[in-house]
Structure formats: structure tokens, C-alpha cells
Amino acid sequence: MTTLRSRTGSAGGPLRILRVVAAVLASSLAFLTGAIVLGAYFPALPKAGVIGPVLGGQYPFHIALLALVATALAVAAWRAGMVRWGRTVTAITSVCTVAALTIGAVQFRSARHAGAEASLGQAFTELAYPAAEPDRTETYASPEGEPLQTDVYLPEKTSGELTPAVVLAHAGGFHTFDKSDLRGTGRWLADHGVAVFAVDYRLAGPARATWDKAPQDLVAALRWVQGHADEYRVDPSRIAMGGMSAGGTLAMNTAYRLQNGTITAADGAAPVPPAAVVGFYPGTDVTQMWQENTAGTREAAEMFIGGTPQQYPDRYREVSPAHDVREGLQRTLLVVGDRDRSARPESIASFGDALEKHGVDTEVRQLPFAEHAFDDAYGSLTSQTSRQILLDFLTADRR
């Protein structure tokens, strides 16, 4: 009998260990996926409302897979004797699985509605920026001896047909990142018939305000592209300007001011205003960015401007697209996530309404379950959708 007990105990020990390991893993995954799903559905929740829209919005199928793994572990622990706990965790993770798949289904429907091919395989595998390379990298200006470059992404050569083009400015709160962040979008648009010029501009820093420099860089970039239109087989009447986040703020402000005649080139002649304007989750009012202070927007605004709105109210007004709204502006595309905390969707909608009231041809698109920088995950459904929306806008006048 003693020997039998010993054998039973020795056999039961590993099983108990496995049961505990399964329970711990299931609990951890249940907590993680539960927090993400809750935050995705209820972005006002503290902490969960920060990570949920980012992870749940860009990786819903991955979250569903993690929840399924947690469900399997919970069921295994349940059958191993942890009945009450196993049932509870199984119920939680099952709900998380369904909730995550629902996010994916809503985004898939949105993508198909926008005309995107909506590849689920790409959503699973393309998790970051692709390793795309520009066709060329050129220096478009050297203000104060600082070379500024553009990555050029070109469509395949066609028989004499001129292509539309877009000058794109990268995100980064006016003080970080560079043109390489646009490589996925640049390559994809070029493969679909649009020439892309992804540009660097002078970045702000604690001791360098660039509120009067970065817009001039975009002026110079647009002039350079227009001057090389023949070389790159670009239709000069169909060159747009746009950007993401802070880059969208700069692009919209620069384009509108060129159209309004309220900005001149620091050196040389001013370019022809761009034909169209694009803002992906842009800041429309830099003063508002400072006031709301969401995800570092106050620090970014102060570095860009060189101080607070109380110190430099005129600077804040000058660089805010909201203060450029008037009749005669270019047709405009605004794209934002419905969970965006920085470029709030209601602010973007209000800005779009203001443009429309002044007779500006304006398109505002909100993407479901999407936070700021929803296109960081290149293969995500929100990213696929936004690229299709951008392509359709840039090529609309040729259909």
C-alpha cells in the first residue's frame, strides 16, 4: 500500500504542476485579452482605454487567437479538477474571443464598403512597416545648410500617360520620426498608379522651434516636385499634398495658406498650390492640442511653437489649419479613427463641417475601432481600408 501511494503521488505531482501552469497561463491571457477588449469597446476606461483601441483595433484576430488559447487552457484545468475556476475563465475568454472577432468583422465590412480587397492573410502576417525601398532618394532643399530629402516611389512606366502624385509629410509630433515611416504607403500607392514623394522636414526640439521652418520646407518640397514633374512623368495639375498626424497638420496648413496667398516662399518663387489636400488623423488646431494635452500633444506643441499659447498666440493661429478655412480651398480628405484620443473624431468632423460650410469639397471618413496612427500595422484592416480610401481620393478625377 505504501508503494502504491508513492506511485500515485509521484504521478499526481506532474499533473498538479501542469494543472497549475495551465491555470496561471489561462488567467494571465484572460486578464490581458479582457483588458484589451474592454478598452476597445469602452475607450473611456482608465488604462484599458489606452491599450485597447491600439491593440484591439489593429490586431483583433490575434487577440481572438490568444483568447482561444486561454479558453483551451481553462477547459483543460476545468477537466483536471478546477471546476469552478475553469468554468469562470472559460466563460470570460469565450466572450473575449467573440468580442475580438466582432471587431474584425466590423472592420472587414468597413474595408469592403470602401472597396478594399481586405486580405485576412495580410492582417495576420504584415504586423509592421514592410521592407519597401524607394525608387530614388533626392535632396529637395538645404535650408541653413541642412539637407532635406524625399523618398520617391514611382509607378511602373506607362506609354506616355502622366500620373497623379502626392507629397506626403510624416507623423511624429513635429519633433520625431522621418520619411521612412511612409515607405509602406508610398510603395503601395506607387504600385497602384500614384507617384509618392515622402519628405523629411526640419524637426523641432527643446531649443529649436520650427513653426516658421517646417511649413517652408513643405513649400520647397512641393516646388521641387512641380519642377521635376516632366522627369517623373507626373501630371502637374494633379499633385496633392498630405500627411499623417503632425505631418497632416503641416500639409493642410501649408496647402491652404498657399491657396489663400498667406504664405510665401522663403527663397525663390512660391509653387502652384496643390490640387488636393489629405489629412490622416491631423491636428486641426494646435492651440487645442496644447489645451487637451493628450498623449504628449502639449509638449509637441510647445517644442514646435517655442512656447505656450499665452506667449505666442499669433504663432499658434498661423500654423493651425482651422484658422485657414475660407472659400476656394482645395478638395480635402480627412481620415480618423473613431477611437482617436489625440485627433478626436468629433473635432475632425467639426473641421470638415466648417470646410463644407465654406463650399469646400470635403470627404470625412471615420474608421471603426481605430486609434491614432491606425496604419502603423501595415496589414491591419484599418490600414488596408485607409490606403484604398486615399488611392480613390487621389485618382478620383481620372475616372
Short mmCIF file of C-alpha atoms in Angstrom, two decimals:
data_model
loop_
_atom_site.label_atom_id
_atom_site.label_comp_id
_atom_site.label_asym_id
_atom_site.label_seq_id
_atom_site.Cartn_x
_atom_site.Cartn_y
_atom_site.Cartn_z
CA MET A 1 0.00 0.00 0.00
CA THR A 2 2.82 2.35 0.81
CA THR A 3 4.36 1.70 -2.56
CA LEU A 4 1.08 2.31 -4.33
CA ARG A 5 0.55 5.64 -2.60
CA SER A 6 4.05 6.67 -3.53
CA ARG A 7 3.45 5.88 -7.16
CA THR A 8 0.13 7.70 -7.17
CA GLY A 9 1.68 10.72 -5.52
CA SER A 10 4.60 10.74 -7.92
CA ALA A 11 2.22 10.52 -10.87
CA GLY A 12 -0.12 13.14 -9.44
CA GLY A 13 2.67 15.64 -8.82
CA PRO A 14 3.36 16.41 -12.51
CA LEU A 15 -0.37 16.54 -13.21
CA ARG A 16 -0.88 19.05 -10.44
CA ILE A 17 2.01 21.11 -11.76
CA LEU A 18 0.58 21.05 -15.29
CA ARG A 19 -2.84 21.99 -13.94
CA VAL A 20 -1.38 24.95 -12.08
CA VAL A 21 0.66 26.05 -15.10
CA ALA A 22 -2.42 25.88 -17.32
CA ALA A 23 -4.41 27.81 -14.75
CA VAL A 24 -1.80 30.55 -14.46
CA LEU A 25 -1.39 30.89 -18.24
CA ALA A 26 -5.14 30.92 -18.80
CA SER A 27 -5.62 33.53 -16.07
CA SER A 28 -2.88 35.74 -17.50
CA LEU A 29 -4.23 35.55 -21.04
CA ALA A 30 -7.79 36.08 -19.80
CA PHE A 31 -6.72 39.23 -17.96
CA LEU A 32 -4.75 40.52 -20.96
CA THR A 33 -7.39 39.85 -23.62
CA GLY A 34 -10.16 41.00 -21.30
CA ALA A 35 -8.43 44.33 -20.69
CA ILE A 36 -7.79 44.84 -24.40
CA VAL A 37 -11.34 44.00 -25.44
CA LEU A 38 -12.87 46.15 -22.70
CA GLY A 39 -10.66 49.07 -23.70
CA ALA A 40 -11.51 48.63 -27.38
CA TYR A 41 -15.24 48.77 -26.68
CA PHE A 42 -15.09 51.33 -23.87
CA PRO A 43 -12.17 53.71 -24.60
CA ALA A 44 -13.12 55.97 -21.69
CA LEU A 45 -11.89 53.32 -19.25
CA PRO A 46 -8.62 54.23 -17.48
CA LYS A 47 -5.53 52.40 -18.83
CA ALA A 48 -7.54 49.74 -20.66
CA GLY A 49 -8.97 52.51 -22.82
CA VAL A 50 -5.45 53.40 -23.90
CA ILE A 51 -4.16 49.97 -24.94
CA GLY A 52 -7.49 48.50 -26.04
CA PRO A 53 -8.14 50.64 -29.13
CA VAL A 54 -4.49 50.31 -30.22
CA LEU A 55 -4.10 46.54 -29.85
CA GLY A 56 -7.71 45.52 -30.28
CA GLY A 57 -8.19 47.86 -33.21
CA GLN A 58 -5.09 46.82 -35.14
CA TYR A 59 -4.81 43.15 -34.14
CA PRO A 60 -8.34 41.84 -33.44
CA PHE A 61 -7.69 38.41 -34.93
CA HIS A 62 -4.50 37.98 -32.92
CA ILE A 63 -6.38 38.91 -29.76
CA ALA A 64 -9.09 36.39 -30.65
CA LEU A 65 -6.43 33.71 -31.12
CA LEU A 66 -4.91 34.47 -27.70
CA ALA A 67 -8.36 34.29 -26.14
CA LEU A 68 -8.94 30.91 -27.80
CA VAL A 69 -5.67 29.61 -26.39
CA ALA A 70 -6.75 30.83 -22.96
CA THR A 71 -10.09 29.07 -23.40
CA ALA A 72 -8.37 25.78 -24.24
CA LEU A 73 -6.13 26.06 -21.18
CA ALA A 74 -9.08 26.91 -18.94
CA VAL A 75 -11.03 23.91 -20.22
CA ALA A 76 -8.02 21.68 -19.58
CA ALA A 77 -7.75 22.93 -15.99
CA TRP A 78 -11.50 22.53 -15.59
CA ARG A 79 -11.35 18.89 -16.62
CA ALA A 80 -8.36 18.37 -14.35
CA GLY A 81 -10.47 19.25 -11.35
CA MET A 82 -10.51 23.06 -11.11
CA VAL A 83 -14.20 23.13 -11.94
CA ARG A 84 -15.45 26.48 -10.62
CA TRP A 85 -12.37 28.40 -11.69
CA GLY A 86 -12.26 26.66 -15.08
CA ARG A 87 -15.87 27.48 -15.84
CA THR A 88 -15.39 31.14 -14.94
CA VAL A 89 -12.27 31.64 -17.04
CA THR A 90 -13.74 29.67 -19.93
CA ALA A 91 -16.75 31.98 -19.96
CA ILE A 92 -14.57 35.11 -19.83
CA THR A 93 -12.22 34.03 -22.61
CA SER A 94 -15.09 32.83 -24.79
CA VAL A 95 -16.68 36.27 -24.54
CA CYS A 96 -13.30 37.86 -25.37
CA THR A 97 -12.95 35.67 -28.43
CA VAL A 98 -16.37 36.63 -29.75
CA ALA A 99 -15.81 40.31 -28.96
CA ALA A 100 -12.44 40.39 -30.76
CA LEU A 101 -13.84 38.58 -33.79
CA THR A 102 -16.71 41.08 -33.85
CA ILE A 103 -14.19 43.93 -34.10
CA GLY A 104 -12.56 42.14 -37.02
CA ALA A 105 -15.92 41.56 -38.70
CA VAL A 106 -16.93 45.22 -38.36
CA GLN A 107 -13.59 46.34 -39.78
CA PHE A 108 -13.80 43.79 -42.58
CA ARG A 109 -17.23 45.10 -43.56
CA SER A 110 -15.88 48.67 -43.47
CA ALA A 111 -12.95 47.67 -45.69
CA ARG A 112 -15.20 46.01 -48.24
CA HIS A 113 -17.53 49.02 -48.20
CA ALA A 114 -14.51 51.22 -49.01
CA GLY A 115 -13.61 48.97 -51.93
CA ALA A 116 -10.51 47.47 -50.32
CA GLU A 117 -9.60 43.87 -51.11
CA ALA A 118 -9.36 43.22 -47.35
CA SER A 119 -6.79 40.44 -47.10
CA LEU A 120 -7.13 38.49 -43.84
CA GLY A 121 -3.78 36.84 -44.51
CA GLN A 122 -2.13 40.24 -44.65
CA ALA A 123 -3.89 41.22 -41.42
CA PHE A 124 -2.23 38.25 -39.71
CA THR A 125 1.26 38.49 -41.21
CA GLU A 126 2.01 42.16 -42.01
CA LEU A 127 2.38 43.44 -38.45
CA ALA A 128 4.75 46.38 -39.05
CA TYR A 129 6.07 48.54 -41.85
CA PRO A 130 7.16 46.46 -44.84
CA ALA A 131 10.75 46.45 -46.02
CA ALA A 132 9.91 48.61 -49.04
CA GLU A 133 12.57 50.69 -50.78
CA PRO A 134 12.04 53.95 -52.68
CA ASP A 135 12.97 54.15 -56.33
CA ARG A 136 15.09 57.19 -55.58
CA THR A 137 16.09 59.43 -52.70
CA GLU A 138 16.78 63.03 -53.64
CA THR A 139 17.70 66.21 -51.80
CA TYR A 140 14.97 68.75 -52.47
CA ALA A 141 16.36 71.66 -50.40
CA SER A 142 19.17 72.58 -47.99
CA PRO A 143 17.88 75.38 -45.74
CA GLU A 144 20.58 76.71 -43.42
CA GLY A 145 22.89 74.03 -44.78
CA GLU A 146 20.64 71.19 -43.59
CA PRO A 147 19.90 68.79 -46.47
CA LEU A 148 16.27 67.71 -46.68
CA GLN A 149 15.44 64.63 -48.68
CA THR A 150 12.48 63.00 -50.34
CA ASP A 151 11.92 59.31 -50.98
CA VAL A 152 10.44 58.88 -54.44
CA TYR A 153 8.09 55.97 -55.17
CA LEU A 154 7.17 55.70 -58.83
CA PRO A 155 4.55 53.70 -60.72
CA GLU A 156 5.67 51.42 -63.50
CA LYS A 157 6.25 53.37 -66.67
CA THR A 158 3.24 53.63 -68.95
CA SER A 159 3.02 54.66 -72.57
CA GLY A 160 3.18 58.42 -72.17
CA GLU A 161 0.44 58.67 -69.54
CA LEU A 162 1.03 61.20 -66.79
CA THR A 163 0.27 60.06 -63.25
CA PRO A 164 -1.20 61.80 -60.20
CA ALA A 165 1.19 62.43 -57.31
CA VAL A 166 1.17 63.28 -53.64
CA VAL A 167 3.71 64.98 -51.40
CA LEU A 168 3.45 63.24 -48.02
CA ALA A 169 4.73 64.51 -44.65
CA HIS A 170 5.36 62.00 -41.87
CA ALA A 171 3.93 61.89 -38.36
CA GLY A 172 5.86 62.43 -35.12
CA GLY A 173 4.53 65.39 -33.17
CA PHE A 174 6.65 67.84 -35.20
CA HIS A 175 9.81 66.59 -33.44
CA THR A 176 10.48 62.93 -34.26
CA PHE A 177 10.33 60.14 -36.91
CA ASP A 178 11.19 60.57 -40.58
CA LYS A 179 10.06 59.88 -44.14
CA SER A 180 10.83 56.15 -43.87
CA ASP A 181 7.62 55.74 -41.85
CA LEU A 182 5.76 56.29 -45.13
CA ARG A 183 7.51 53.55 -47.07
CA GLY A 184 4.60 51.09 -46.93
CA THR A 185 2.04 53.63 -48.07
CA GLY A 186 4.45 55.05 -50.63
CA ARG A 187 5.21 51.72 -52.27
CA TRP A 188 1.56 50.61 -52.26
CA LEU A 189 0.30 53.83 -53.86
CA ALA A 190 3.03 53.69 -56.49
CA ASP A 191 2.10 50.09 -57.30
CA HIS A 192 -1.44 51.35 -57.85
CA GLY A 193 -0.52 54.22 -60.16
CA VAL A 194 0.24 57.22 -57.92
CA ALA A 195 3.70 58.79 -57.62
CA VAL A 196 4.63 59.46 -53.98
CA PHE A 197 7.18 61.92 -52.62
CA ALA A 198 7.68 61.20 -48.92
CA VAL A 199 9.54 64.16 -47.45
CA ASP A 200 11.60 65.00 -44.42
CA TYR A 201 11.21 68.44 -42.85
CA ARG A 202 13.07 70.28 -40.11
CA LEU A 203 12.14 68.77 -36.77
CA ALA A 204 11.53 70.79 -33.65
CA GLY A 205 13.47 70.30 -30.43
CA PRO A 206 13.68 71.78 -26.94
CA ALA A 207 15.92 74.57 -28.26
CA ARG A 208 14.62 74.77 -31.82
CA ALA A 209 11.11 75.89 -32.71
CA THR A 210 10.19 75.09 -36.31
CA TRP A 211 6.73 76.66 -36.64
CA ASP A 212 8.13 79.00 -39.31
CA LYS A 213 10.55 76.47 -40.83
CA ALA A 214 8.67 73.20 -41.39
CA PRO A 215 5.91 74.85 -43.50
CA GLN A 216 8.61 76.45 -45.63
CA ASP A 217 10.16 73.00 -46.12
CA LEU A 218 6.88 71.69 -47.50
CA VAL A 219 6.63 74.73 -49.76
CA ALA A 220 10.10 73.90 -51.07
CA ALA A 221 9.23 70.21 -51.46
CA LEU A 222 6.12 70.98 -53.49
CA ARG A 223 8.06 73.41 -55.69
CA TRP A 224 10.74 70.75 -56.24
CA VAL A 225 8.18 68.13 -57.26
CA GLN A 226 6.48 70.53 -59.63
CA GLY A 227 9.88 71.39 -61.11
CA HIS A 228 10.62 67.69 -61.72
CA ALA A 229 7.15 66.75 -62.96
CA ASP A 230 8.36 66.02 -66.50
CA GLU A 231 11.21 63.85 -65.25
CA TYR A 232 8.90 61.69 -63.15
CA ARG A 233 6.00 61.69 -65.63
CA VAL A 234 3.75 63.45 -63.11
CA ASP A 235 0.69 65.46 -64.08
CA PRO A 236 1.42 68.91 -62.58
CA SER A 237 -2.30 69.65 -62.31
CA ARG A 238 -2.87 66.59 -60.12
CA ILE A 239 -0.25 66.96 -57.39
CA ALA A 240 -1.76 66.67 -53.92
CA MET A 241 -0.25 67.38 -50.53
CA GLY A 242 -0.94 65.45 -47.35
CA GLY A 243 0.38 63.81 -44.25
CA MET A 244 -0.20 61.82 -41.13
CA SER A 245 -0.82 63.34 -37.67
CA ALA A 246 1.57 66.31 -37.29
CA GLY A 247 2.53 65.84 -40.94
CA GLY A 248 -1.13 66.20 -41.84
CA THR A 249 -1.33 69.41 -39.81
CA LEU A 250 1.68 70.81 -41.66
CA ALA A 251 0.47 69.70 -45.07
CA MET A 252 -3.04 71.09 -44.63
CA ASN A 253 -1.80 74.37 -43.18
CA THR A 254 0.78 74.83 -45.93
CA ALA A 255 -1.58 73.90 -48.76
CA TYR A 256 -4.39 76.13 -47.52
CA ARG A 257 -2.05 79.08 -46.96
CA LEU A 258 -0.66 78.69 -50.47
CA GLN A 259 -4.22 78.71 -51.79
CA ASN A 260 -5.13 81.71 -49.63
CA GLY A 261 -1.95 83.57 -50.51
CA THR A 262 -0.95 83.90 -46.85
CA ILE A 263 2.42 82.17 -47.14
CA THR A 264 5.29 82.99 -49.45
CA ALA A 265 8.44 81.03 -50.17
CA ALA A 266 11.42 81.99 -48.03
CA ASP A 267 13.65 81.53 -51.08
CA GLY A 268 12.58 81.57 -54.68
CA ALA A 269 9.13 81.63 -56.17
CA ALA A 270 6.12 80.11 -54.43
CA PRO A 271 4.82 76.92 -56.04
CA VAL A 272 1.38 76.50 -57.52
CA PRO A 273 -0.97 75.41 -54.70
CA PRO A 274 -1.57 71.66 -54.63
CA ALA A 275 -4.69 70.36 -56.31
CA ALA A 276 -5.93 68.48 -53.26
CA VAL A 277 -5.20 68.06 -49.56
CA VAL A 278 -5.10 64.97 -47.33
CA GLY A 279 -5.06 64.80 -43.54
CA PHE A 280 -4.80 61.44 -41.79
CA TYR A 281 -5.68 61.94 -38.09
CA PRO A 282 -4.33 65.52 -38.18
CA GLY A 283 -4.32 68.20 -35.54
CA THR A 284 -6.58 70.91 -36.89
CA ASP A 285 -5.92 73.44 -34.11
CA VAL A 286 -2.51 73.50 -32.41
CA THR A 287 -3.91 75.55 -29.52
CA GLN A 288 -6.43 72.80 -28.91
CA MET A 289 -3.60 70.26 -29.00
CA TRP A 290 -1.89 72.20 -26.23
CA GLN A 291 -5.06 72.57 -24.17
CA GLU A 292 -6.14 68.93 -24.33
CA ASN A 293 -2.63 67.59 -23.65
CA THR A 294 -3.36 64.06 -24.84
CA ALA A 295 -0.50 61.60 -25.41
CA GLY A 296 2.17 64.31 -25.38
CA THR A 297 0.43 66.88 -27.57
CA ARG A 298 1.22 69.77 -25.22
CA GLU A 299 4.94 69.04 -25.22
CA ALA A 300 4.90 68.65 -29.00
CA ALA A 301 3.06 71.95 -29.48
CA GLU A 302 5.42 73.84 -27.20
CA MET A 303 8.52 72.47 -28.95
CA PHE A 304 7.07 73.27 -32.36
CA ILE A 305 5.96 76.79 -31.46
CA GLY A 306 8.68 77.66 -28.95
CA GLY A 307 6.33 78.34 -26.05
CA THR A 308 2.75 78.35 -24.85
CA PRO A 309 -0.37 79.82 -26.48
CA GLN A 310 -0.25 82.60 -23.88
CA GLN A 311 3.26 83.51 -25.03
CA TYR A 312 2.75 83.17 -28.78
CA PRO A 313 -0.95 83.27 -29.70
CA ASP A 314 -0.20 84.53 -33.21
CA ARG A 315 2.15 81.63 -33.94
CA TYR A 316 -0.42 79.09 -32.80
CA ARG A 317 -3.05 80.64 -35.05
CA GLU A 318 -0.71 80.84 -38.03
CA VAL A 319 0.09 77.12 -38.06
CA SER A 320 -3.44 75.84 -37.32
CA PRO A 321 -5.48 74.72 -40.35
CA ALA A 322 -8.67 75.72 -38.51
CA HIS A 323 -7.68 79.36 -38.97
CA ASP A 324 -7.20 78.93 -42.74
CA VAL A 325 -10.75 77.89 -43.55
CA ARG A 326 -12.40 80.04 -46.20
CA GLU A 327 -13.97 79.72 -49.63
CA GLY A 328 -11.93 78.46 -52.55
CA LEU A 329 -9.81 75.87 -50.74
CA GLN A 330 -8.77 72.62 -52.38
CA ARG A 331 -10.87 69.49 -52.11
CA THR A 332 -9.92 67.77 -48.89
CA LEU A 333 -9.84 64.25 -47.48
CA LEU A 334 -9.87 63.73 -43.70
CA VAL A 335 -9.45 60.24 -42.22
CA VAL A 336 -9.61 59.48 -38.50
CA GLY A 337 -10.25 56.55 -36.20
CA ASP A 338 -13.43 56.60 -34.15
CA ARG A 339 -11.34 55.86 -31.01
CA ASP A 340 -8.68 58.52 -31.62
CA ARG A 341 -7.80 60.37 -28.40
CA SER A 342 -5.42 62.89 -29.99
CA ALA A 343 -7.19 63.89 -33.20
CA ARG A 344 -10.65 63.37 -31.77
CA PRO A 345 -13.22 62.28 -34.37
CA GLU A 346 -15.69 64.94 -33.26
CA SER A 347 -13.02 67.61 -33.83
CA ILE A 348 -12.25 66.26 -37.30
CA ALA A 349 -15.97 66.11 -38.12
CA SER A 350 -16.43 69.69 -36.92
CA PHE A 351 -13.50 70.83 -39.05
CA GLY A 352 -14.96 69.03 -42.06
CA ASP A 353 -18.31 70.73 -41.45
CA ALA A 354 -16.57 74.12 -41.36
CA LEU A 355 -14.93 73.40 -44.72
CA GLU A 356 -18.21 72.31 -46.26
CA LYS A 357 -19.98 75.45 -45.00
CA HIS A 358 -17.42 77.43 -46.98
CA GLY A 359 -18.14 75.41 -50.11
CA VAL A 360 -15.04 73.23 -49.94
CA ASP A 361 -15.39 69.74 -51.44
CA THR A 362 -14.69 67.69 -48.30
CA GLU A 363 -14.70 63.98 -47.52
CA VAL A 364 -14.54 62.83 -43.89
CA ARG A 365 -14.04 59.13 -43.17
CA GLN A 366 -14.11 57.50 -39.73
CA LEU A 367 -12.65 54.03 -39.33
CA PRO A 368 -14.27 51.71 -36.75
CA PHE A 369 -12.33 50.58 -33.67
CA ALA A 370 -9.32 52.64 -34.77
CA GLU A 371 -7.00 54.77 -32.65
CA HIS A 372 -4.38 57.34 -33.61
CA ALA A 373 -1.82 56.05 -36.13
CA PHE A 374 -4.15 53.22 -37.11
CA ASP A 375 -1.94 52.50 -40.14
CA ASP A 376 1.18 51.62 -38.11
CA ALA A 377 0.34 47.93 -38.51
CA TYR A 378 0.66 47.80 -42.30
CA GLY A 379 -1.51 44.73 -42.77
CA SER A 380 -4.29 45.70 -40.36
CA LEU A 381 -7.75 46.05 -41.81
CA THR A 382 -7.82 49.73 -40.84
CA SER A 383 -4.56 50.27 -42.70
CA GLN A 384 -5.79 48.41 -45.77
CA THR A 385 -9.00 50.44 -45.70
CA SER A 386 -7.25 53.78 -45.33
CA ARG A 387 -4.91 53.07 -48.24
CA GLN A 388 -7.86 52.33 -50.50
CA ILE A 389 -9.66 55.49 -49.39
CA LEU A 390 -6.51 57.52 -50.09
CA LEU A 391 -6.00 55.93 -53.51
CA ASP A 392 -9.59 56.57 -54.56
CA PHE A 393 -9.33 60.20 -53.48
CA LEU A 394 -6.06 60.81 -55.33
CA THR A 395 -7.28 59.18 -58.54
CA ALA A 396 -10.93 60.29 -58.44
CA ASP A 397 -10.56 62.90 -61.15
CA ARG A 398 -9.30 60.40 -63.73
CA ARG A 399 -12.35 58.11 -63.54
#
